[in-house]
CSV table of C-alpha atoms and ligand atoms in Angstrom, one decimal:
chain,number,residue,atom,x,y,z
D,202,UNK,CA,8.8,-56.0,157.1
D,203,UNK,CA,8.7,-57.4,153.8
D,204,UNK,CA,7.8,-61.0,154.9
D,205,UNK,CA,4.7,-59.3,156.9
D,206,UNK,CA,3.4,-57.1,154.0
D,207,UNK,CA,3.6,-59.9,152.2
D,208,UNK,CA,2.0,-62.6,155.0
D,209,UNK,CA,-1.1,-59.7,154.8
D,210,UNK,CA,-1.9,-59.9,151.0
D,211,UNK,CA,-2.6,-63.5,151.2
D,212,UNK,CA,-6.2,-64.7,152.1
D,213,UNK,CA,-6.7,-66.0,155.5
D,214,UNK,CA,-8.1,-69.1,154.3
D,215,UNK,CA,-4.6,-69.8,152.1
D,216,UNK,CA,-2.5,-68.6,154.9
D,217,UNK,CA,-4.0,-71.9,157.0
D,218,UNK,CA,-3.4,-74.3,154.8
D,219,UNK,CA,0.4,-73.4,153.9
D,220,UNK,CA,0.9,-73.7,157.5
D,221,UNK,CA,-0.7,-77.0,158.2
D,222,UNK,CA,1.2,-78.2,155.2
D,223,UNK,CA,4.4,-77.1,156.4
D,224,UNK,CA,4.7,-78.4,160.0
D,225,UNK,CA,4.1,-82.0,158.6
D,226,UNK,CA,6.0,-82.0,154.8
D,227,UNK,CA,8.6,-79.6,155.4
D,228,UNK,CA,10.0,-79.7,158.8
D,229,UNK,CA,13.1,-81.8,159.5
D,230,UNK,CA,11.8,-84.0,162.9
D,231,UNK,CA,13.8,-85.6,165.8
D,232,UNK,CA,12.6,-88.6,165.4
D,233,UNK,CA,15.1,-89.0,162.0
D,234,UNK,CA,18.1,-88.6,164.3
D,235,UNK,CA,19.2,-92.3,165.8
D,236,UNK,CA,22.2,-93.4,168.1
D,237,UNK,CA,24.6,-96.1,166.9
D,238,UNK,CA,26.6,-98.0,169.0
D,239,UNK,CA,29.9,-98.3,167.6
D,240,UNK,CA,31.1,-100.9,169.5
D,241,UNK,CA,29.1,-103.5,171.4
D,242,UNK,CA,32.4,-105.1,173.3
D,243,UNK,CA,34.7,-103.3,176.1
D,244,UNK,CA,37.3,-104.8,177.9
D,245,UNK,CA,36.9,-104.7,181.6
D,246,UNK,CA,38.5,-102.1,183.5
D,247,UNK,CA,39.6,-98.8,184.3
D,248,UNK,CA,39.1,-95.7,181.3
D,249,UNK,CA,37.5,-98.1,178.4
D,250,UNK,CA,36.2,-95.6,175.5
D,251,UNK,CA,32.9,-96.1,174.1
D,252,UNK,CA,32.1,-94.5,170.6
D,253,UNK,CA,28.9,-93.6,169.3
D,254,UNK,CA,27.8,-92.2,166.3
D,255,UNK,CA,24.6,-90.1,166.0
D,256,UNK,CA,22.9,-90.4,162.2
D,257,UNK,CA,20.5,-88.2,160.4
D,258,UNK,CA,18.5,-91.7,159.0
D,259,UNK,CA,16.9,-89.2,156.3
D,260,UNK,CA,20.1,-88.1,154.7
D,261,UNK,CA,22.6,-91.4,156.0
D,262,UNK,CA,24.7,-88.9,157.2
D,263,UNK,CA,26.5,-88.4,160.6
D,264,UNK,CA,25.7,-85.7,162.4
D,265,UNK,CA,28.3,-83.1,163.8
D,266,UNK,CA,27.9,-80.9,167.3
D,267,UNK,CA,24.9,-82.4,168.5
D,268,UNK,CA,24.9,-81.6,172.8
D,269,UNK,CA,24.9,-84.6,174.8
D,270,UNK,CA,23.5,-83.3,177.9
D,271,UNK,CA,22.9,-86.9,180.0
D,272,UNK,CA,24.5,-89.8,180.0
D,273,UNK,CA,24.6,-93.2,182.6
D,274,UNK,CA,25.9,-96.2,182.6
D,275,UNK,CA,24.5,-98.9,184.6
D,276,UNK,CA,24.2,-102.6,184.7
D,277,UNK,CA,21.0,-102.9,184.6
D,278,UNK,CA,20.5,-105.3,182.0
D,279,UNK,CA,22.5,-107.9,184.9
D,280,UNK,CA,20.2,-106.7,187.5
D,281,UNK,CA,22.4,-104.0,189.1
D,282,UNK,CA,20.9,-100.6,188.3
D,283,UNK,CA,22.7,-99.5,191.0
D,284,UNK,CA,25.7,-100.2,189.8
D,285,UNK,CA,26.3,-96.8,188.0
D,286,UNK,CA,29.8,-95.5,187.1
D,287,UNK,CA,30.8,-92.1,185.9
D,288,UNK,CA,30.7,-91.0,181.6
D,289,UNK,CA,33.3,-88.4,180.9
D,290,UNK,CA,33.2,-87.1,177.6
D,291,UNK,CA,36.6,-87.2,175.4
D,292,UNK,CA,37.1,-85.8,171.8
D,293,UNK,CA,36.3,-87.7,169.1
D,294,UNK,CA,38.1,-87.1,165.8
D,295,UNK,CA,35.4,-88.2,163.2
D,296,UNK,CA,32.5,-85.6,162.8
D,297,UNK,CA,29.3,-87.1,164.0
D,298,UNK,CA,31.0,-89.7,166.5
D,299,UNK,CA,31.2,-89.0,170.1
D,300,UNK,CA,33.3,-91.0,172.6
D,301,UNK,CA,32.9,-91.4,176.3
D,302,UNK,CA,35.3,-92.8,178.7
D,303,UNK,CA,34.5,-95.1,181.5
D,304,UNK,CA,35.6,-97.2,184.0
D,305,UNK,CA,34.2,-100.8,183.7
D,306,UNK,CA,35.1,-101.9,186.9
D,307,UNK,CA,32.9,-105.6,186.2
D,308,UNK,CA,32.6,-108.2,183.5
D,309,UNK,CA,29.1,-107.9,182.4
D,310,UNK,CA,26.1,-106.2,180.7
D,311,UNK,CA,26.2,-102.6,181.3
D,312,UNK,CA,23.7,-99.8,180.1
D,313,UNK,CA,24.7,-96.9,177.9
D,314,UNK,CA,21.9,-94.2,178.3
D,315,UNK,CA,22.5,-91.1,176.2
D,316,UNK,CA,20.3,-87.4,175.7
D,317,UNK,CA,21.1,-85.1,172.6
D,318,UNK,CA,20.2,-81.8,171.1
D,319,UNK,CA,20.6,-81.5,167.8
D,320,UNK,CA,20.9,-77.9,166.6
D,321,UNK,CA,18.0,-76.6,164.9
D,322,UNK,CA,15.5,-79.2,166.4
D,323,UNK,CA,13.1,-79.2,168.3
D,324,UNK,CA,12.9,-82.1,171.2
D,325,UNK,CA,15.4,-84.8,172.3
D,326,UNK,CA,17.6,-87.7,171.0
D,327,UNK,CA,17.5,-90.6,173.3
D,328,UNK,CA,19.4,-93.8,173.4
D,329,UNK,CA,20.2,-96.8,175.0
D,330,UNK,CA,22.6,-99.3,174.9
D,331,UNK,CA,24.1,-102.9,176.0
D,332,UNK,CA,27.4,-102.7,176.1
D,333,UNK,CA,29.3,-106.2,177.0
D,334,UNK,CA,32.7,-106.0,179.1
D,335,UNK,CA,34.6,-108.7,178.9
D,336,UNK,CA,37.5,-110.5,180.6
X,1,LIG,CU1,27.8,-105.3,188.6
């Protein structure tokens, strides 16, 4: 009740512009939240772990309990999109890191697409990845 008494007592006019100001100055934005690829090398085969790290690139800082809610991992960057094997999620020890296990079953380029939340924000984190298994 406060914050509305207080919202009143200000002129509309001043009311307008604090907003405007505030949506573009003062609001964090999830476009300063990036996916790092840890690793660009996996061994080929059965249960490789891929680690990624998701930054805050306005503070440097990792960022903890972010929801990744898709992942896939393809080789589409060797021409087989349909080549698709399952992401399972594993713990990852470090805040801000997030590790997935996968079964590399070809030597290759493969595809590492990711989808995060981030609490408090608004929108999606998106990245994609070439990850290399190798012999
Ligand atoms: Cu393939």
């Amino acid at each position: 009740m406060k914050t509305l008494n207080f919202v009143r007592a200000i002129p509309a006019a001043l009311i307008v512009a604090a907003c405007g100001g505030s949506s573009t100055a003062a609001l964090a934005d999830i476009k300063d939240y990036k996916f790092e690829l840890v690793d660009r090398m996996v061994q080929a085969g059965p249960d490789r772990v891929m680690t990624v790290r998701l930054m805050n690139t306005r503070t440097g800082k990792p960022v903890p309990d972010a929801v990744i809610f898709a992942t896939r991992l393809d080789m589409a960057p060797d021409a087989m999109q349909e080549m698709a094997t399952k992401v399972t999620p594993v713990p990852a020890a470090e805040p801000g890191t997030y590790k997935f296990k996968a079964s590399f079953g070809m030597e290759g380029r493969w595809q590492l697409s990711l989808g995060a939340k981030v609490q408090g924000e608004t929108g999606t984190v998106a990245g994609k990845f070439v990850i290399t298994a190798q012999k």
